[in-house]
């Protein structure tokens, strides 16, 4: 089976060094496996979308030589597939309506390793929603991370029933992403370590839908001086398109990959060099704090 990977940014702002590191890791892993690398714009969370951010991200990827295969996919174009998946889960009685208020949840739910853990409050009450939750089975879920090995979670105490349709009627991120991996034939998902909990939930959904589950691999995160993930919310500065070679060298260094002794004379030459030497075993097992520049 041919390797098909993807990068799936939310168009909420320009790429920063942390998102470039994630994009580069998934790109290098796909190309080193002679695989395809797709681009999917995760544009369902409309309150977070910033006008112009999508075209900016596409321009940034191109400036850094991260050319994707096929057309640009958008989650907003896949609503029919999401609704169909929701009805499959409904027919299996795998989902239930939840009418807990945000305030009640914030007060009641314990924090798990990934997210707040729902306590099953509305299970079996036959409520309409608007929020729909996926009812997790009992027992444990195991995710085999290609780079980190086995990751285990107890479904009841560490995961809990999670949202598949949101309060505003929009399909939840976990279901949309799970359906998309299947829709686009993704065989390998490479993403940041902060999304391990999402991978576990998406694996559960794909299994419930009777669909193949892709492989997963989670890379390190870049942290700011305060130990927070570099993100648009933390106002991480956008990468500067005018110096793509410097940005790529910094990203390679963050991924603990070898660096060329002489400065490469072009972006394609650098990427070609890096693909040939891609070594996931060298990836740092802990997150990296970016020093001031
Ligand atoms: Zn509830």
GROMACS .gro file of C-alpha atoms in nm, residues 2-287:
model
  286
    2UNK     CA    1   0.142   0.338  -0.097
    3UNK     CA    2   0.220   0.582   0.180
    4UNK     CA    3  -0.024   0.876   0.186
    5UNK     CA    4   0.041   1.143   0.445
    6UNK     CA    5  -0.102   1.487   0.501
    7UNK     CA    6  -0.065   1.824   0.667
    8UNK     CA    7  -0.387   1.975   0.802
    9UNK     CA    8  -0.356   2.335   0.920
   10UNK     CA    9  -0.643   2.543   1.056
   11UNK     CA   10  -0.660   2.875   0.868
   12UNK     CA   11  -0.651   3.080   1.188
   13UNK     CA   12  -0.329   3.264   1.110
   14UNK     CA   13   0.010   3.232   0.936
   15UNK     CA   14   0.244   2.939   0.999
   16UNK     CA   15   0.502   2.990   1.275
   17UNK     CA   16   0.817   2.789   1.336
   18UNK     CA   17   0.626   2.527   1.539
   19UNK     CA   18   0.381   2.458   1.258
   20UNK     CA   19   0.668   2.455   1.004
   21UNK     CA   20   0.840   2.186   1.212
   22UNK     CA   21   0.523   1.972   1.204
   23UNK     CA   22   0.471   2.031   0.832
   24UNK     CA   23   0.835   1.948   0.757
   25UNK     CA   24   0.831   1.628   0.966
   26UNK     CA   25   0.524   1.496   0.786
   27UNK     CA   26   0.660   1.606   0.446
   28UNK     CA   27   1.002   1.443   0.497
   29UNK     CA   28   0.848   1.124   0.634
   30UNK     CA   29   0.614   1.097   0.333
   31UNK     CA   30   0.881   1.174   0.073
   32UNK     CA   31   1.139   0.945   0.238
   33UNK     CA   32   0.881   0.666   0.196
   34UNK     CA   33   0.828   0.767  -0.170
   35UNK     CA   34   0.479   0.859  -0.058
   36UNK     CA   35   0.226   1.127  -0.137
   37UNK     CA   36   0.177   1.429   0.082
   38UNK     CA   37  -0.165   1.595   0.083
   39UNK     CA   38  -0.284   1.928   0.214
   40UNK     CA   39  -0.614   1.956   0.397
   41UNK     CA   40  -0.745   2.285   0.529
   42UNK     CA   41  -0.930   2.228   0.857
   43UNK     CA   42  -1.183   2.506   0.815
   44UNK     CA   43  -1.480   2.379   1.018
   45UNK     CA   44  -1.416   2.582   1.331
   46UNK     CA   45  -1.550   2.902   1.176
   47UNK     CA   46  -1.505   3.125   1.483
   48UNK     CA   47  -1.128   3.061   1.461
   49UNK     CA   48  -1.093   3.123   1.088
   50UNK     CA   49  -0.911   3.440   0.988
   51UNK     CA   50  -0.984   3.580   0.640
   52UNK     CA   51  -0.679   3.553   0.416
   53UNK     CA   52  -0.500   3.301   0.641
   54UNK     CA   53  -0.556   3.009   0.406
   55UNK     CA   54  -0.394   3.176   0.105
   56UNK     CA   55  -0.112   3.294   0.329
   57UNK     CA   56  -0.047   2.937   0.451
   58UNK     CA   57  -0.044   2.805   0.094
   59UNK     CA   58   0.207   3.075  -0.003
   60UNK     CA   59   0.427   2.996   0.298
   61UNK     CA   60   0.431   2.623   0.219
   62UNK     CA   61   0.522   2.693  -0.143
   63UNK     CA   62   0.796   2.937  -0.044
   64UNK     CA   63   0.947   2.658   0.168
   65UNK     CA   64   0.929   2.405  -0.115
   66UNK     CA   65   0.665   2.197   0.064
   67UNK     CA   66   0.464   2.121  -0.248
   68UNK     CA   67   0.164   1.900  -0.194
   69UNK     CA   68   0.010   1.639  -0.423
   70UNK     CA   69  -0.341   1.654  -0.568
   71UNK     CA   70  -0.568   1.950  -0.508
   72UNK     CA   71  -0.615   2.135  -0.182
   73UNK     CA   72  -0.881   1.961   0.028
   74UNK     CA   73  -1.112   2.153   0.261
   75UNK     CA   74  -1.315   2.005   0.545
   76UNK     CA   75  -1.603   2.241   0.469
   77UNK     CA   76  -1.654   2.052   0.140
   78UNK     CA   77  -1.700   1.717   0.318
   79UNK     CA   78  -2.017   1.785   0.518
   80UNK     CA   79  -2.215   1.507   0.347
   81UNK     CA   80  -1.957   1.246   0.445
   82UNK     CA   81  -1.958   1.372   0.805
   83UNK     CA   82  -2.338   1.357   0.828
   84UNK     CA   83  -2.332   1.006   0.686
   85UNK     CA   84  -2.076   0.894   0.944
   86UNK     CA   85  -2.288   1.047   1.217
   87UNK     CA   86  -2.590   0.848   1.101
   88UNK     CA   87  -2.385   0.526   1.095
   89UNK     CA   88  -2.279   0.590   1.454
   90UNK     CA   89  -2.640   0.676   1.543
   91UNK     CA   90  -2.767   0.349   1.394
   92UNK     CA   91  -2.514   0.163   1.609
   93UNK     CA   92  -2.637   0.353   1.918
   94UNK     CA   93  -2.280   0.478   1.966
   95UNK     CA   94  -2.384   0.840   2.019
   96UNK     CA   95  -2.614   1.019   2.261
   97UNK     CA   96  -2.740   1.372   2.315
   98UNK     CA   97  -2.590   1.579   2.594
   99UNK     CA   98  -2.753   1.885   2.746
  100UNK     CA   99  -2.492   1.967   3.009
  101UNK     CA  100  -2.409   2.336   3.011
  102UNK     CA  101  -2.052   2.454   2.963
  103UNK     CA  102  -2.050   2.583   3.319
  104UNK     CA  103  -2.168   2.250   3.460
  105UNK     CA  104  -1.902   2.062   3.263
  106UNK     CA  105  -1.630   2.302   3.371
  107UNK     CA  106  -1.727   2.248   3.733
  108UNK     CA  107  -1.785   1.874   3.722
  109UNK     CA  108  -1.536   1.712   3.487
  110UNK     CA  109  -1.190   1.602   3.594
  111UNK     CA  110  -0.898   1.678   3.364
  112UNK     CA  111  -0.754   1.369   3.193
  113UNK     CA  112  -0.418   1.327   3.026
  114UNK     CA  113  -0.550   1.488   2.704
  115UNK     CA  114  -0.870   1.671   2.782
  116UNK     CA  115  -1.154   1.693   3.036
  117UNK     CA  116  -1.306   1.347   3.091
  118UNK     CA  117  -1.684   1.335   3.050
  119UNK     CA  118  -1.858   1.150   3.334
  120UNK     CA  119  -2.140   0.983   3.137
  121UNK     CA  120  -2.402   1.215   3.294
  122UNK     CA  121  -2.645   1.216   2.997
  123UNK     CA  122  -2.587   0.857   2.880
  124UNK     CA  123  -2.906   0.661   2.834
  125UNK     CA  124  -3.135   0.960   2.895
  126UNK     CA  125  -3.252   0.976   2.533
  127UNK     CA  126  -3.179   1.350   2.505
  128UNK     CA  127  -3.177   1.527   2.168
  129UNK     CA  128  -2.867   1.738   2.201
  130UNK     CA  129  -2.769   1.973   2.030
  131UNK     CA  130  -2.440   1.828   2.152
  132UNK     CA  131  -2.385   1.466   2.049
  133UNK     CA  132  -2.120   1.256   2.221
  134UNK     CA  133  -1.955   0.933   2.116
  135UNK     CA  134  -2.007   0.673   2.387
  136UNK     CA  135  -1.671   0.510   2.451
  137UNK     CA  136  -1.662   0.137   2.526
  138UNK     CA  137  -1.517   0.016   2.854
  139UNK     CA  138  -1.162  -0.110   2.883
  140UNK     CA  139  -0.847   0.039   2.742
  141UNK     CA  140  -0.746   0.181   2.406
  142UNK     CA  141  -0.399   0.122   2.269
  143UNK     CA  142  -0.239   0.333   2.003
  144UNK     CA  143   0.078   0.213   1.838
  145UNK     CA  144   0.286   0.523   1.771
  146UNK     CA  145   0.553   0.453   1.508
  147UNK     CA  146   0.802   0.675   1.691
  148UNK     CA  147   0.697   0.654   2.055
  149UNK     CA  148   0.578   0.296   2.085
  150UNK     CA  149   0.260   0.189   2.257
  151UNK     CA  150   0.032   0.451   2.417
  152UNK     CA  151  -0.243   0.323   2.650
  153UNK     CA  152  -0.544   0.500   2.799
  154UNK     CA  153  -0.829   0.379   3.014
  155UNK     CA  154  -1.144   0.471   2.821
  156UNK     CA  155  -1.368   0.548   3.118
  157UNK     CA  156  -1.129   0.735   3.346
  158UNK     CA  157  -0.887   0.893   3.096
  159UNK     CA  158  -1.084   0.950   2.774
  160UNK     CA  159  -1.461   0.967   2.839
  161UNK     CA  160  -1.746   1.023   2.593
  162UNK     CA  161  -1.636   1.299   2.357
  163UNK     CA  162  -1.817   1.546   2.133
  164UNK     CA  163  -1.895   1.451   1.772
  165UNK     CA  164  -2.145   1.732   1.710
  166UNK     CA  165  -2.094   2.066   1.873
  167UNK     CA  166  -2.324   2.307   2.047
  168UNK     CA  167  -2.339   2.520   1.729
  169UNK     CA  168  -2.442   2.216   1.520
  170UNK     CA  169  -2.101   2.185   1.353
  171UNK     CA  170  -1.940   1.841   1.329
  172UNK     CA  171  -1.675   1.795   1.597
  173UNK     CA  172  -1.306   1.797   1.508
  174UNK     CA  173  -1.248   1.432   1.603
  175UNK     CA  174  -1.520   1.293   1.377
  176UNK     CA  175  -1.440   1.523   1.085
  177UNK     CA  176  -1.071   1.435   1.098
  178UNK     CA  177  -1.136   1.063   1.134
  179UNK     CA  178  -1.370   1.064   0.833
  180UNK     CA  179  -1.120   1.267   0.631
  181UNK     CA  180  -0.831   1.028   0.689
  182UNK     CA  181  -1.052   0.758   0.541
  183UNK     CA  182  -1.194   0.979   0.264
  184UNK     CA  183  -0.848   1.084   0.145
  185UNK     CA  184  -0.698   0.738   0.188
  186UNK     CA  185  -0.440   0.858   0.442
  187UNK     CA  186  -0.216   0.572   0.557
  188UNK     CA  187   0.016   0.764   0.792
  189UNK     CA  188  -0.067   1.059   1.015
  190UNK     CA  189   0.232   1.259   1.140
  191UNK     CA  190   0.143   1.537   1.385
  192UNK     CA  191   0.256   1.707   1.705
  193UNK     CA  192   0.257   1.532   2.040
  194UNK     CA  193  -0.025   1.757   2.164
  195UNK     CA  194  -0.261   1.564   1.937
  196UNK     CA  195  -0.200   1.215   2.083
  197UNK     CA  196  -0.542   1.235   2.252
  198UNK     CA  197  -0.702   1.322   1.919
  199UNK     CA  198  -0.533   1.027   1.747
  200UNK     CA  199  -0.670   0.791   2.014
  201UNK     CA  200  -1.022   0.928   1.971
  202UNK     CA  201  -1.001   0.919   1.592
  203UNK     CA  202  -0.882   0.560   1.604
  204UNK     CA  203  -1.185   0.470   1.818
  205UNK     CA  204  -1.421   0.642   1.572
  206UNK     CA  205  -1.271   0.471   1.268
  207UNK     CA  206  -1.299   0.134   1.440
  208UNK     CA  207  -1.665   0.204   1.525
  209UNK     CA  208  -1.726   0.307   1.162
  210UNK     CA  209  -1.562  -0.014   1.041
  211UNK     CA  210  -1.297   0.184   0.852
  212UNK     CA  211  -0.921   0.125   0.825
  213UNK     CA  212  -0.712   0.306   1.084
  214UNK     CA  213  -0.401   0.488   0.958
  215UNK     CA  214  -0.064   0.464   1.130
  216UNK     CA  215   0.018   0.745   1.371
  217UNK     CA  216   0.345   0.915   1.468
  218UNK     CA  217   0.374   1.213   1.702
  219UNK     CA  218   0.665   1.455   1.685
  220UNK     CA  219   0.803   1.696   1.945
  221UNK     CA  220   0.655   2.038   2.012
  222UNK     CA  221   0.831   2.370   2.021
  223UNK     CA  222   0.771   2.552   2.346
  224UNK     CA  223   0.809   2.920   2.426
  225UNK     CA  224   1.011   3.053   2.722
  226UNK     CA  225   0.714   2.991   2.952
  227UNK     CA  226   0.684   2.625   2.852
  228UNK     CA  227   0.375   2.677   2.639
  229UNK     CA  228   0.340   2.528   2.291
  230UNK     CA  229   0.428   2.782   2.023
  231UNK     CA  230   0.092   2.870   1.877
  232UNK     CA  231  -0.106   3.143   1.715
  233UNK     CA  232  -0.287   3.195   2.046
  234UNK     CA  233   0.049   3.267   2.213
  235UNK     CA  234   0.131   3.513   1.935
  236UNK     CA  235   0.421   3.309   1.798
  237UNK     CA  236   0.574   3.515   1.519
  238UNK     CA  237   0.497   3.408   1.161
  239UNK     CA  238   0.782   3.255   0.961
  240UNK     CA  239   0.938   3.501   0.720
  241UNK     CA  240   0.893   3.382   0.361
  242UNK     CA  241   1.199   3.578   0.251
  243UNK     CA  242   1.441   3.342   0.425
  244UNK     CA  243   1.306   2.991   0.367
  245UNK     CA  244   1.648   2.823   0.383
  246UNK     CA  245   1.715   2.967   0.730
  247UNK     CA  246   1.369   2.861   0.847
  248UNK     CA  247   1.411   2.508   0.711
  249UNK     CA  248   1.755   2.476   0.872
  250UNK     CA  249   1.608   2.583   1.207
  251UNK     CA  250   1.322   2.335   1.165
  252UNK     CA  251   1.564   2.053   1.077
  253UNK     CA  252   1.773   2.140   1.378
  254UNK     CA  253   1.461   2.132   1.601
  255UNK     CA  254   1.392   1.783   1.464
  256UNK     CA  255   1.754   1.683   1.549
  257UNK     CA  256   1.817   1.593   1.185
  258UNK     CA  257   2.161   1.623   1.024
  259UNK     CA  258   2.247   1.964   0.879
  260UNK     CA  259   2.452   2.017   0.563
  261UNK     CA  260   2.807   2.139   0.624
  262UNK     CA  261   2.780   2.396   0.350
  263UNK     CA  262   2.480   2.620   0.311
  264UNK     CA  263   2.264   2.477   0.030
  265UNK     CA  264   2.209   2.710  -0.262
  266UNK     CA  265   1.837   2.644  -0.303
  267UNK     CA  266   1.528   2.526  -0.114
  268UNK     CA  267   1.477   2.219  -0.339
  269UNK     CA  268   1.845   2.122  -0.294
  270UNK     CA  269   1.810   2.143   0.086
  271UNK     CA  270   1.487   1.940   0.090
  272UNK     CA  271   1.636   1.679  -0.143
  273UNK     CA  272   1.933   1.651   0.091
  274UNK     CA  273   1.710   1.626   0.399
  275UNK     CA  274   1.474   1.364   0.252
  276UNK     CA  275   1.770   1.136   0.178
  277UNK     CA  276   1.885   1.166   0.542
  278UNK     CA  277   1.548   1.166   0.722
  279UNK     CA  278   1.592   0.973   1.043
  280UNK     CA  279   1.294   0.960   1.283
  281UNK     CA  280   1.504   0.770   1.539
  282UNK     CA  281   1.701   1.090   1.594
  283UNK     CA  282   1.388   1.291   1.683
  284UNK     CA  283   1.409   1.443   2.030
  285UNK     CA  284   1.186   1.253   2.274
  286UNK     CA  285   1.112   1.568   2.473
  287UNK     CA  286   0.977   1.905   2.368
   0.00000   0.00000   0.00000
